[in-house]
Amino acid sequence: MINKIKYKKYLSYIMCFTLIFTAYVLFIEITGGLDKEYNISIGDNYTLNQRFPLFLSTSDTGLNSIIQIEKLNQRRLNLNKSFHLKTVDKGTTNFQLKVFGLVPYRNIRVNVVPQIEVIPGGHSIGVRLNTKGVLVVGTAQITDKNGNVYNLAETAGIKIGDSLIAINNIKVNNAEHVGNLIQNSRGEALNLTLKRDTKEYSISIEPVQSLEDQQYRLGLWVRDKTAGVGTMTFNHPETNKFGALGHAITDIDTGNILSIKNGEVIKSRVVSIQQGKRGKPGEIRGIFYDVNEPLGKLEKNTDYGVYGELINVLDNEIYNKPIPIAYQHEINEGPAHILTTVDTNRIEKYEIEITRINPQARVDSKSMIIKVTDKELLEKTGGIVQGMSGSPIIQNEKLVGAVTHVLINDPTKGYGIFIEWMIEESGIFDKKYKNVVEN
């Protein structure tokens, strides 16, 4: 009986210790634990700070050819150690974080990558794009000459947001082309190829001749073009690739990301600003000009920005030479600035503060929270407004990210995306091979 009581007592001690230890390790993770992966540019150095009871070790025999490790001088009684990593050559090495240096806890990958330098943007740009196929933005009932009412789209299961890709295996070019193919059917069944999200499907529909105008109809409202104003984020002189907006171009009615067939980035001039207020985002209104001389062609429209290739030179008076990009572990909470174009129609520098950084293992547009602190910009716009998306964020003379969204309840604040995600999306950097893609 006594042994059983002692057993329970010791077991409770072990459980209590385990809980305290787990809570402490969790505290380390929350207050400054090591990330799972680091990209460090050749020529840059970085310090890894291990915290008791988690210790770093490595068994990589090729480590010294990639990174040289220097232990920083510290007091003997300090159980937390720092290791200064000096980059030597491109490559990848692995460290292991162990509890008390014995029990494996986490693998940490360090990639030494070529330094990427880009020219920051800040230019007000117009974006025009044509979609692949046409986008279904609405459906309608059709009444025939006998007074019968049809809702062909609803009956066939077509939904708003679907893309109409082809009719009778003929790829549709635009809304007018769709209308012509329907009229030419003379009421015979049409085989439609549509796309919903990433999946294609086919259906057969017989057009109905409308009582209103005797035209054959399917009861679909479709759109094939869109245009808007945003901000250029960067361009890469070596490849002429660019990134802008920091978020996707979506259809105004459906909210769906538009699939690009082709498109252009053109010059834009700010004509007015609607100030942002709590609960009501503001807006920069612009007009396009020199439309026959596009700045570049669009190639990708993603959740994390639009990307393509420049055709004409894009000057930046503030940064006329490339500057390095910063990876997320190099970014600090504190002062920074953005480049954007407002009422002067010139790129201007405005002060902000990075108030929160969200470490990310995979691409996401809400990488950090920023706050506009520049009095001049606050007077002009009230903070972050629509049209400023894509404005480059610069800290310590490195491009760290881009503005993506405003916080509706506080227009002085908004989200930013890490620039490393935009660089990967643009195709400049090959994530798999950790290298700059050759032009």
XYZ file of C-alpha atoms in Angstrom, residues 36-338:
303
model
C 12.122 25.564 -39.430
C 13.876 27.102 -42.444
C 16.096 30.103 -43.136
C 17.173 31.619 -46.450
C 20.369 33.637 -46.071
C 21.886 35.509 -49.002
C 25.533 34.887 -49.883
C 27.537 37.655 -48.235
C 25.027 38.096 -45.410
C 25.563 36.702 -41.933
C 23.032 35.663 -39.328
C 22.953 34.796 -35.642
C 20.967 31.813 -34.349
C 20.016 32.091 -30.691
C 19.375 28.785 -28.928
C 17.548 28.844 -25.609
C 17.892 26.373 -22.758
C 17.011 23.471 -22.761
C 17.040 23.330 -26.587
C 20.527 22.956 -28.054
C 21.718 23.105 -31.648
C 23.841 20.416 -33.248
C 24.820 19.388 -36.751
C 26.319 16.317 -38.371
C 26.624 17.768 -41.876
C 30.165 17.035 -43.084
C 29.893 19.647 -45.839
C 28.883 22.417 -43.468
C 32.149 24.378 -43.544
C 32.012 24.751 -47.328
C 28.629 26.473 -47.021
C 28.603 28.117 -43.594
C 31.237 28.851 -40.977
C 29.980 28.791 -37.394
C 31.377 31.051 -34.710
C 30.240 30.762 -31.088
C 29.792 34.190 -29.584
C 31.524 34.920 -26.303
C 29.066 34.634 -23.435
C 29.156 34.274 -19.669
C 29.641 30.730 -18.431
C 26.501 30.767 -16.311
C 24.342 31.773 -19.284
C 22.776 28.567 -20.635
C 21.409 30.352 -23.738
C 23.978 30.298 -26.546
C 24.317 32.231 -29.805
C 25.933 31.017 -33.015
C 27.078 33.466 -35.677
C 26.658 31.984 -39.171
C 29.022 33.279 -41.843
C 27.930 32.394 -45.376
C 30.605 30.971 -47.649
C 28.924 29.495 -50.712
C 25.518 28.534 -52.088
C 24.017 25.364 -50.656
C 21.835 23.829 -47.964
C 22.718 22.467 -44.540
C 20.703 21.117 -41.637
C 20.866 21.704 -37.918
C 19.060 19.737 -35.258
C 17.506 21.219 -32.171
C 17.645 18.761 -29.272
C 16.223 18.817 -25.772
C 19.223 18.939 -23.380
C 21.289 18.119 -26.466
C 19.961 14.550 -26.419
C 16.327 14.206 -27.567
C 15.622 15.394 -31.168
C 13.046 18.182 -31.184
C 13.198 19.897 -34.587
C 15.221 19.993 -37.801
C 16.295 23.430 -38.994
C 17.232 23.923 -42.638
C 19.540 26.770 -43.613
C 19.739 27.663 -47.305
C 22.538 29.912 -48.524
C 21.087 31.483 -51.677
C 22.249 34.016 -54.265
C 21.549 37.591 -53.281
C 18.502 38.930 -55.120
C 18.352 42.641 -55.862
C 15.363 44.421 -57.385
C 14.302 47.977 -58.106
C 11.440 48.969 -55.801
C 8.196 50.205 -57.350
C 5.684 52.661 -55.951
C 4.353 53.650 -59.376
C 0.606 54.024 -59.884
C -0.298 51.515 -62.596
C -3.341 50.488 -64.556
C -4.017 46.789 -65.018
C -6.037 45.487 -67.983
C -6.644 41.820 -68.541
C -8.605 39.466 -70.731
C -9.791 36.249 -69.135
C -9.398 32.679 -70.332
C -12.840 32.020 -71.748
C -15.566 34.187 -70.207
C -16.722 34.465 -66.613
C -20.356 33.773 -65.696
C -21.406 36.788 -63.590
C -25.176 36.241 -63.636
C -28.062 34.152 -64.888
C -31.456 35.140 -66.279
C -34.804 33.608 -67.170
C -35.871 33.366 -70.831
C -39.454 33.542 -72.062
C -40.164 31.927 -75.438
C -42.848 32.847 -77.973
C -45.352 30.510 -76.301
C -44.907 32.192 -72.940
C -42.908 29.340 -71.425
C -40.254 30.456 -68.913
C -36.832 28.771 -68.759
C -33.822 29.098 -66.473
C -31.377 27.031 -68.514
C -28.311 27.823 -66.412
C -29.938 26.879 -63.116
C -31.392 23.682 -64.551
C -28.017 22.685 -65.996
C -26.201 23.408 -62.728
C -24.160 26.359 -64.007
C -23.142 28.665 -61.150
C -22.068 32.273 -60.967
C -18.276 32.290 -60.947
C -17.906 29.412 -63.424
C -15.799 30.078 -66.510
C -17.153 29.161 -69.950
C -14.130 27.808 -71.828
C -15.543 26.344 -75.062
C -18.737 25.757 -77.051
C -18.826 22.645 -79.245
C -15.064 22.329 -78.628
C -14.493 25.823 -80.028
C -12.555 27.938 -77.517
C -14.450 31.139 -76.797
C -12.535 34.399 -77.209
C -14.871 36.914 -75.599
C -18.498 37.686 -74.789
C -19.278 38.664 -78.391
C -17.895 35.365 -79.658
C -20.159 33.483 -77.230
C -23.184 35.362 -78.566
C -22.317 34.537 -82.169
C -21.852 30.810 -81.446
C -25.251 30.689 -79.724
C -27.004 32.443 -82.624
C -25.371 30.158 -85.173
C -26.760 27.118 -83.365
C -30.325 27.902 -84.567
C -31.601 26.266 -81.404
C -29.667 23.017 -81.736
C -28.051 21.610 -78.587
C -24.689 23.062 -77.646
C -21.976 21.254 -75.732
C -20.512 23.673 -73.180
C -17.134 23.190 -71.494
C -16.950 25.047 -68.196
C -14.480 25.350 -65.352
C -15.310 25.623 -61.659
C -12.329 26.336 -59.436
C -9.736 23.953 -60.916
C -12.081 21.311 -62.384
C -13.587 21.291 -65.875
C -17.003 19.845 -66.646
C -19.233 19.585 -69.720
C -22.979 19.928 -70.206
C -25.397 19.993 -73.156
C -27.983 22.787 -73.465
C -30.523 23.692 -76.153
C -30.735 27.498 -76.582
C -34.193 29.070 -76.340
C -35.442 31.714 -78.786
C -36.455 34.733 -76.712
C -39.905 36.315 -77.135
C -38.316 39.715 -76.451
C -35.957 39.946 -79.444
C -36.188 36.547 -81.196
C -32.519 35.905 -80.376
C -31.340 32.481 -79.211
C -30.171 32.664 -75.586
C -28.744 30.527 -72.790
C -29.667 32.944 -70.028
C -26.056 33.690 -69.072
C -24.479 37.049 -68.280
C -20.751 36.828 -69.023
C -17.688 39.075 -68.769
C -14.344 38.792 -70.535
C -12.408 41.902 -69.484
C -11.565 43.864 -66.364
C -9.396 46.821 -65.429
C -8.250 48.549 -62.271
C -5.620 50.701 -60.572
C -2.883 49.483 -58.226
C 0.786 49.922 -57.359
C 3.940 48.371 -58.797
C 5.999 46.512 -56.168
C 9.291 45.692 -57.886
C 11.043 44.872 -61.117
C 14.062 42.633 -61.602
C 16.476 44.189 -64.145
C 18.216 40.896 -64.938
C 15.045 39.133 -66.078
C 12.650 42.102 -66.615
C 10.132 40.311 -64.406
C 7.872 42.403 -62.186
C 5.402 41.955 -59.353
C 2.519 44.205 -58.333
C -0.582 44.513 -56.103
C 0.324 41.798 -53.590
C -3.126 40.244 -54.023
C -5.257 38.843 -56.834
C -7.437 40.679 -59.331
C -10.928 39.376 -58.672
C -14.230 39.836 -60.441
C -16.248 42.643 -58.877
C -19.485 40.614 -58.944
C -18.346 37.096 -58.072
C -15.193 37.719 -56.044
C -13.482 34.940 -58.027
C -9.843 35.198 -59.089
C -9.763 35.936 -62.805
C -7.797 33.544 -64.983
C -5.555 35.522 -67.339
C -5.566 34.899 -71.054
C -3.487 37.993 -71.674
C -3.202 41.453 -70.214
C -1.141 44.587 -69.824
C 0.223 46.938 -67.225
C -0.058 50.551 -68.330
C 0.670 53.994 -66.906
C -1.874 55.514 -64.541
C -2.391 59.038 -63.223
C -4.101 59.734 -59.885
C -7.110 62.036 -60.353
C -8.716 61.951 -56.898
C -8.518 60.347 -53.464
C -11.388 59.251 -51.271
C -10.122 59.195 -47.702
C -10.402 56.027 -45.664
C -12.571 56.076 -42.543
C -13.391 53.544 -39.864
C -15.681 50.940 -41.456
C -15.317 52.437 -44.946
C -12.120 51.904 -46.954
C -10.867 54.798 -49.043
C -9.840 54.679 -52.670
C -7.338 56.152 -55.112
C -9.022 56.905 -58.423
C -6.839 56.998 -61.498
C -6.994 57.194 -65.256
C -4.910 55.304 -67.802
C -2.679 57.092 -70.285
C -0.196 56.102 -73.000
C -2.415 53.056 -73.422
C -0.763 52.165 -76.721
C 2.624 51.917 -75.003
C 2.128 49.376 -72.197
C 4.744 49.088 -69.478
C 4.583 45.302 -69.519
C 2.565 42.200 -70.214
C 0.706 40.216 -67.570
C 1.411 36.511 -67.200
C 0.023 35.473 -63.792
C -2.823 36.517 -61.528
C -2.483 34.846 -58.124
C -3.694 35.242 -54.561
C -0.394 36.964 -53.881
C -0.151 39.495 -56.690
C 0.045 39.885 -60.444
C 3.230 39.128 -62.333
C 4.667 39.508 -65.785
C 7.453 40.948 -67.875
C 8.318 44.593 -68.488
C 8.406 45.859 -72.044
C 9.478 49.439 -71.327
C 11.862 50.869 -68.737
C 10.272 51.855 -65.424
C 12.211 54.618 -63.626
C 12.227 55.251 -59.895
C 13.686 58.608 -58.846
C 14.097 57.552 -55.218
C 15.708 54.175 -55.904
C 17.353 54.247 -59.313
C 19.541 51.239 -58.488
C 18.558 47.762 -57.285
C 18.441 47.045 -53.552
C 18.537 43.624 -51.809
C 15.418 41.824 -50.678
C 15.077 40.774 -47.033
C 13.913 37.356 -45.912
C 11.382 37.176 -43.109
C 13.918 36.458 -40.345
C 15.671 39.748 -41.230
C 12.550 41.864 -40.690
C 12.048 43.611 -37.354
C 9.088 45.212 -35.667
C 9.662 48.948 -35.794
C 10.117 51.842 -38.254
C 10.035 51.313 -42.019
C 8.701 53.219 -45.023
C 6.571 52.597 -48.080
